[in-house]
Amino acid sequence: MTTTLPAYDEVVARYEPVIGLETHVELGTNTKMFCGCPTDFGGEPNTRVCPVCLGLPGSLPVANKAAIEATIRIGLALNCSIAEWSRFARKNYFYPDMPKDFQISQYDEPLCFDGYLDVEVNGELVRIGIERVHLEEDTGKTLHVGGATGRIHGATESLVDYNRAGIPLVEIVTKPVPGTGALAPEVARAYVTELRDVLRTLGVSDVRMEEGSLRCDVNTSLNLPGEEWGTRTETKNVNSLRSVERAVRSEMLRQASVLDAGGKITQETRHFHEDTGDTTPGRSKETATDYRYFPEPDLVPLAPDPAWVAELKAALPELPRLHRRRLQEQWGLSDLDMQSVLNAGAVELIEATVAAGATPAAARKWWLGELSRRANETGVELADVGATPEQVAELQGLVDAGKLNDKLARTVLEGVVAGEGSPTDVMTNRNLEVVSDTGALTAAVDEAIAANPDVADKIRSGKVAAAGALVGAVMKTTRGQADAKTVRELILERLGAQG
Ligand SMILES: [Zn+2]
């Protein structure tokens, strides 16, 4: 089926989008949620399992205190109220990815509720309401083999790996977010970005979207102005920040084309496809009734001591938005300049470079200039470009000490990125140090004067601006390694002119 999608501008002129986001975060605890199995990524399938996470008869779960603490800290960072009393619930279903045939989750008694997260989009603050933050256990992974698509359709067999089953998982659900108009896709992305930064700052998860430790489902609906909110779809499988934005946009376009044709939106889950950027229908959405929730009888209720919660709150680190504000002030940047630092993903890198001794201006110059360009060219994240903040600070130190000029420093940086060692190593090994020793330069200067008698005459007669041509000639014979200032002084001195 091919349909022509309407233009995005037309869609947002006619319809109002409402978005909502459900984010799952695997906590970085050492052990699983209800047993002592290790949680690290990878490992031979079904080696990190025990009677509890396999749901064998007679085994009993015990809640992981570190996971509860991490969840409360997330709730506090998201301005939530913390329940004085809450319970785990059994969520029953018949997929084979949970050996127990149910998942221990939280239903109507989440640990944290009713908060918000402020995000900035185009310099404006958007407050995203947080409905709830609850704790559950992750499911296993199912692999369908024999089919062309990796989906169950056409597969000859399915394999299941329970290593992931039972890893503590926090679900963070926003309230519906209306009123963002054309910015809806960007707001969605900004929210997930900010949430990821908060979680990273809290140190509760490694928040790697590509490894699935941060996963995002995106709800989207459209309605006509003044009418009730439309039927929403839930897009799953959104594995990068960029995809979050694309998924919302693509659902808005698809839903508009259905509504324009007089059709109705089906409430369903949809799968996002990285390659094409569009979504296809998955299963129709289960309702809460399908899961037959009931309180988990094998676990005691959670009743966190208010004094402990207050302690956790007082010990929260400075959160990313405030941290960025403080850095912006320290670095003396305009909102626009700070925005370009943010867009480049360079905040932490610049911060670390400054901590290693560079000035904010120099750190920003390298990370947003040469290194960003290189990251774009090679398609890697700036942090993975091959230079560390310490190396960048060292490089700038060599420039400040007059050992490298700008051009040589860029060549040295190439060597660093190529893995040739520290800036000092590369400079020494490739013999790139600036030559400012006058003895060594005098010969090159005399040679340049002899080769350009006309220019030399001009300088002798007082036209010192002509010295540039001779400086250029010396730079060329010294392969750019001469100190330009020293060369200029030498030329003027040899020709008896005043600088
Ligand atoms: Zn286990």
Coordinates of C-alpha atoms in Angstrom, one line a residue, residues 30-382:
N30 CA 25.1 -5.7 40.7
T31 CA 22.4 -8.3 41.1
K32 CA 18.9 -8.9 39.7
M33 CA 15.7 -7.5 41.2
F34 CA 14.6 -10.5 43.3
C35 CA 17.6 -12.8 43.3
G36 CA 21.4 -12.8 43.4
C37 CA 22.1 -13.4 39.7
P38 CA 24.6 -11.0 38.1
T39 CA 23.3 -8.3 35.7
D40 CA 26.1 -7.5 33.3
F41 CA 25.3 -7.3 29.6
G42 CA 26.3 -10.2 27.3
G43 CA 27.2 -13.7 28.5
E44 CA 26.2 -17.0 27.2
P45 CA 22.4 -17.4 27.0
N46 CA 20.7 -18.8 30.1
T47 CA 23.9 -18.8 32.2
R48 CA 22.8 -16.0 34.6
V49 CA 19.8 -17.6 36.0
C50 CA 18.7 -19.3 39.2
P51 CA 15.5 -21.0 40.6
V52 CA 14.1 -17.5 41.6
C53 CA 14.4 -15.8 38.2
L54 CA 13.4 -19.0 36.5
G55 CA 10.3 -19.1 38.6
L56 CA 10.9 -22.7 39.8
P57 CA 8.4 -24.0 42.3
G58 CA 9.3 -23.3 46.0
S59 CA 11.6 -20.3 45.2
L60 CA 10.8 -17.0 46.8
P61 CA 11.8 -13.5 45.6
V62 CA 13.5 -10.9 47.9
A63 CA 13.5 -7.3 46.8
N64 CA 16.8 -5.6 46.0
K65 CA 17.4 -2.7 48.3
A66 CA 19.8 -0.9 45.9
A67 CA 17.1 -1.0 43.2
I68 CA 14.5 0.5 45.5
E69 CA 16.9 3.2 46.6
A70 CA 17.8 4.0 42.9
T71 CA 14.1 4.2 42.0
I72 CA 13.4 6.6 44.9
R73 CA 16.3 8.8 43.8
I74 CA 15.0 8.9 40.3
G75 CA 11.5 9.9 41.6
L76 CA 13.0 12.6 43.7
A77 CA 15.1 14.0 40.8
L78 CA 11.9 14.1 38.8
N79 CA 10.1 16.1 41.5
C80 CA 7.8 13.2 42.4
S81 CA 6.0 12.4 45.6
I82 CA 7.3 9.2 47.2
A83 CA 4.7 6.7 48.3
E84 CA 4.8 6.0 52.0
W85 CA 3.4 2.6 51.2
S86 CA 3.3 0.7 47.9
R87 CA 3.1 -2.8 46.7
F88 CA 4.4 -5.0 43.9
A89 CA 1.9 -6.6 41.7
R90 CA 1.8 -9.6 39.4
K91 CA 1.3 -8.8 35.8
N92 CA 0.1 -12.0 34.1
Y93 CA 0.6 -12.9 30.5
F94 CA 1.4 -15.8 28.3
Y95 CA 4.5 -14.8 26.4
P96 CA 7.4 -17.2 26.9
D97 CA 9.9 -14.4 27.8
M98 CA 9.0 -14.7 31.5
P99 CA 9.4 -18.3 32.8
K100 CA 6.9 -17.6 35.6
D101 CA 4.3 -16.5 33.1
F102 CA 4.0 -13.3 35.1
Q103 CA 6.2 -10.3 35.6
I104 CA 6.5 -8.7 39.0
S105 CA 5.7 -5.0 38.5
Q106 CA 3.8 -2.2 40.2
Y107 CA 0.2 -1.4 39.2
D108 CA -2.0 1.0 41.1
E109 CA 0.6 1.6 43.8
P110 CA 3.7 3.0 42.2
L111 CA 6.7 3.9 44.3
C112 CA 6.9 7.5 42.9
F113 CA 4.1 9.6 41.4
D114 CA 3.1 13.1 40.2
G115 CA 6.3 14.9 39.3
Y116 CA 7.7 16.8 36.4
L117 CA 10.8 17.4 34.3
D118 CA 11.7 20.7 32.7
V119 CA 13.3 20.5 29.3
E120 CA 14.5 23.3 27.1
V121 CA 13.5 23.4 23.4
N122 CA 14.8 26.3 21.3
G123 CA 15.6 28.2 24.4
E124 CA 12.1 27.8 25.9
L125 CA 11.2 25.8 29.0
V126 CA 8.6 23.0 28.5
R127 CA 7.4 21.3 31.7
I128 CA 6.7 17.6 31.1
G129 CA 4.5 16.1 33.8
I130 CA 5.5 12.8 35.2
E131 CA 2.6 10.4 36.0
R132 CA 4.6 7.7 37.8
V133 CA 7.9 6.0 38.3
H134 CA 7.7 2.4 39.2
L135 CA 9.9 -0.6 39.7
E136 CA 9.6 -3.9 38.0
E137 CA 11.7 -6.8 36.6
D138 CA 12.8 -7.0 33.0
T139 CA 11.8 -9.9 30.8
G140 CA 13.9 -12.3 28.9
K141 CA 14.8 -12.0 25.2
T142 CA 13.1 -14.0 22.5
L143 CA 14.8 -14.7 19.2
H144 CA 12.8 -15.9 16.3
V145 CA 14.9 -17.8 13.8
G146 CA 14.3 -19.2 10.3
G147 CA 12.2 -16.3 9.1
A148 CA 13.4 -13.4 6.9
T149 CA 12.5 -10.6 9.2
G150 CA 13.5 -11.8 12.6
R151 CA 9.8 -11.6 13.5
I152 CA 7.7 -14.5 14.7
H153 CA 5.9 -14.6 11.3
G154 CA 7.7 -17.1 9.1
A155 CA 10.0 -18.2 11.8
T156 CA 10.6 -22.0 12.2
E157 CA 11.6 -21.8 15.9
S158 CA 12.0 -19.4 18.7
L159 CA 14.8 -19.2 21.3
V160 CA 14.6 -17.6 24.6
D161 CA 17.4 -16.2 26.8
Y162 CA 16.5 -15.6 30.4
N163 CA 19.8 -13.7 31.4
R164 CA 17.9 -10.4 31.2
A165 CA 14.8 -11.8 33.0
G166 CA 14.7 -10.3 36.5
I167 CA 17.0 -7.3 35.9
P168 CA 15.6 -4.3 37.8
L169 CA 13.7 -2.1 35.4
V170 CA 12.3 1.3 36.2
E171 CA 9.4 2.5 34.1
I172 CA 8.9 6.3 33.9
V173 CA 5.6 7.4 32.4
T174 CA 4.8 11.0 31.5
K175 CA 1.4 12.6 31.6
P176 CA 0.0 13.4 28.2
V177 CA 1.8 16.4 26.8
P178 CA -0.6 18.6 24.7
G179 CA 0.1 22.0 23.3
T180 CA 3.6 21.5 21.7
G181 CA 2.3 21.9 18.1
A182 CA 4.9 21.6 15.4
L183 CA 7.6 21.1 18.1
A184 CA 6.1 17.8 19.3
P185 CA 8.9 15.7 17.8
E186 CA 11.6 17.9 19.2
V187 CA 10.0 18.1 22.6
A188 CA 9.9 14.3 22.7
R189 CA 13.6 14.1 21.9
A190 CA 14.5 16.8 24.3
Y191 CA 12.6 15.0 27.1
V192 CA 14.4 11.7 26.5
T193 CA 17.7 13.4 26.2
E194 CA 17.2 15.3 29.5
L195 CA 15.9 12.2 31.2
R196 CA 19.0 10.3 30.1
D197 CA 21.2 13.0 31.4
V198 CA 19.4 13.0 34.7
L199 CA 19.8 9.2 35.0
R200 CA 23.4 9.4 34.1
T201 CA 24.0 12.1 36.7
L202 CA 22.3 10.0 39.3
G203 CA 24.6 7.1 38.3
V204 CA 21.7 4.6 38.4
S205 CA 22.1 3.2 34.9
D206 CA 24.6 3.2 32.0
V207 CA 21.6 4.5 29.9
R208 CA 22.8 2.9 26.6
M209 CA 20.0 3.0 24.1
E210 CA 21.8 0.8 21.7
E211 CA 22.3 -1.9 24.3
G212 CA 18.7 -1.5 25.4
S213 CA 19.4 -0.3 29.0
L214 CA 17.3 2.8 28.0
R215 CA 14.2 2.0 25.9
C216 CA 11.5 4.3 24.9
D217 CA 7.9 3.9 23.7
V218 CA 6.3 6.9 22.2
N219 CA 2.6 7.7 22.3
T220 CA 1.2 9.9 19.7
S221 CA -2.3 11.2 18.8
L222 CA -3.8 14.0 16.8
N223 CA -7.0 15.9 17.3
L224 CA -8.7 18.9 15.6
P225 CA -8.5 22.1 17.5
G226 CA -11.2 22.4 20.2
E227 CA -12.0 18.7 20.0
E228 CA -11.2 15.8 22.3
W229 CA -7.8 14.1 22.2
G230 CA -7.6 11.5 19.5
T231 CA -6.9 7.8 19.7
R232 CA -3.2 7.2 20.5
T233 CA -0.8 4.7 19.1
E234 CA 2.2 3.4 21.0
T235 CA 5.4 3.2 18.9
K236 CA 7.9 0.7 20.2
N237 CA 11.4 -0.2 19.3
V238 CA 12.7 3.4 19.3
N239 CA 16.4 2.9 19.9
S240 CA 18.1 6.3 19.6
L241 CA 17.4 9.9 20.4
R242 CA 17.1 10.7 16.8
S243 CA 14.6 7.9 16.3
V244 CA 12.4 9.3 19.1
E245 CA 12.0 12.5 17.1
R246 CA 11.5 10.7 13.8
A247 CA 8.9 8.3 15.3
V248 CA 6.7 11.1 16.5
R249 CA 6.9 12.9 13.3
S250 CA 6.2 9.8 11.2
E251 CA 3.2 8.9 13.3
M252 CA 1.8 12.4 13.0
L253 CA 2.1 12.2 9.2
R254 CA 0.6 8.8 9.0
Q255 CA -2.3 9.5 11.4
A256 CA -3.1 12.8 9.5
S257 CA -3.3 10.9 6.2
V258 CA -5.7 8.3 7.8
L259 CA -7.9 11.1 9.4
D260 CA -7.8 13.1 6.2
A261 CA -9.2 10.1 4.3
G262 CA -12.1 9.9 6.8
G263 CA -10.5 6.9 8.6
K264 CA -10.2 6.1 12.3
I265 CA -7.0 5.5 14.2
T266 CA -6.7 2.1 15.7
Q267 CA -5.4 1.9 19.3
E268 CA -2.4 -0.4 18.8
T269 CA 1.3 -0.8 19.3
R270 CA 3.4 0.0 16.3
H271 CA 7.1 -0.9 15.4
F272 CA 9.5 1.8 14.4
H273 CA 11.9 1.0 11.6
E274 CA 15.3 2.6 11.8
D275 CA 16.0 2.1 8.1
T276 CA 12.9 3.7 6.6
G277 CA 11.9 5.9 9.5
D278 CA 8.3 4.8 9.5
T279 CA 6.1 2.5 11.7
T280 CA 4.1 -0.6 11.0
P281 CA 1.4 -2.1 13.1
G282 CA 2.2 -4.6 15.9
R283 CA -0.3 -6.3 18.2
S284 CA -3.4 -4.5 19.3
K285 CA -2.8 -3.0 22.7
E286 CA -3.6 -5.1 25.8
T287 CA -5.7 -3.3 28.4
A288 CA -4.9 -3.5 32.1
T289 CA -7.7 -6.1 32.5
D290 CA -5.9 -8.5 30.1
Y291 CA -3.0 -8.6 32.6
R292 CA -5.2 -9.6 35.6
Y293 CA -3.0 -7.7 38.0
F294 CA -3.1 -8.6 41.7
P295 CA -0.8 -7.8 44.6
E296 CA 2.3 -10.0 44.7
P297 CA 1.7 -12.3 47.7
D298 CA 5.4 -13.3 48.0
L299 CA 6.7 -9.8 48.8
V300 CA 6.1 -7.5 51.7
P301 CA 4.8 -4.0 50.9
L302 CA 7.3 -1.2 50.4
A303 CA 7.2 1.4 53.2
P304 CA 10.3 3.6 52.8
D305 CA 11.1 5.5 56.0
P306 CA 10.5 9.2 55.4
A307 CA 13.7 10.1 57.2
W308 CA 15.6 7.9 54.7
V309 CA 13.8 9.5 51.7
A310 CA 14.7 12.9 53.1
E311 CA 18.3 11.8 53.4
L312 CA 18.3 10.6 49.8
K313 CA 16.8 13.9 48.7
A314 CA 19.4 16.0 50.5
A315 CA 22.2 13.9 48.9
L316 CA 21.0 14.3 45.2
P317 CA 23.7 15.6 42.9
E318 CA 23.3 18.9 41.0
L319 CA 20.9 18.0 38.2
P320 CA 21.9 18.5 34.5
R321 CA 19.9 21.6 33.8
L322 CA 21.2 23.6 36.8
H323 CA 24.6 22.2 36.1
R324 CA 24.5 23.5 32.5
R325 CA 23.3 26.9 33.7
R326 CA 26.2 27.1 36.1
L327 CA 28.7 26.1 33.4
Q328 CA 27.3 28.5 30.9
E329 CA 27.9 31.3 33.5
Q330 CA 31.4 30.1 34.3
W331 CA 32.3 29.8 30.6
G332 CA 30.7 33.2 29.8
L333 CA 28.6 31.9 26.9
S334 CA 25.5 33.3 25.3
D335 CA 22.4 31.1 25.2
L336 CA 23.1 30.6 21.5
D337 CA 26.7 29.5 22.1
M338 CA 25.7 27.2 24.9
Q339 CA 23.1 25.7 22.6
S340 CA 25.7 24.9 20.0
V341 CA 27.8 23.2 22.8
L342 CA 24.7 21.2 23.8
N343 CA 23.9 20.3 20.2
A344 CA 27.4 19.0 19.7
G345 CA 27.1 16.8 22.8
A346 CA 30.2 18.6 24.1
V347 CA 29.2 19.8 27.6
E348 CA 31.0 17.1 29.6
L349 CA 33.9 17.0 27.2
I350 CA 34.6 20.7 27.5
E351 CA 34.0 20.5 31.3
A352 CA 36.6 17.8 31.6
T353 CA 39.0 19.6 29.3
V354 CA 38.8 22.7 31.5
A355 CA 39.3 20.6 34.6
A356 CA 42.5 19.3 32.9
G357 CA 43.8 22.8 32.6
A358 CA 42.6 24.4 29.4
T359 CA 40.6 27.7 29.3
P360 CA 36.9 27.3 28.4
A361 CA 37.5 29.2 25.2
A362 CA 40.3 26.9 24.0
A363 CA 38.4 23.8 25.1
R364 CA 35.3 24.9 23.2
K365 CA 37.4 25.8 20.1
W366 CA 38.8 22.2 19.8
W367 CA 35.7 20.3 20.6
L368 CA 33.3 22.3 18.5
G369 CA 35.9 22.9 15.7
E370 CA 38.3 20.3 14.6
L371 CA 37.0 17.4 16.7
S372 CA 33.3 18.0 15.8
R373 CA 34.2 18.1 12.1
R374 CA 36.0 14.9 12.4
A375 CA 33.2 13.2 14.4
N376 CA 30.7 14.2 11.7
E377 CA 33.0 13.0 8.9
T378 CA 33.5 9.6 10.5
G379 CA 29.9 9.3 11.9
V380 CA 30.9 8.7 15.5
E381 CA 29.8 10.5 18.7
L382 CA 32.1 13.3 19.7

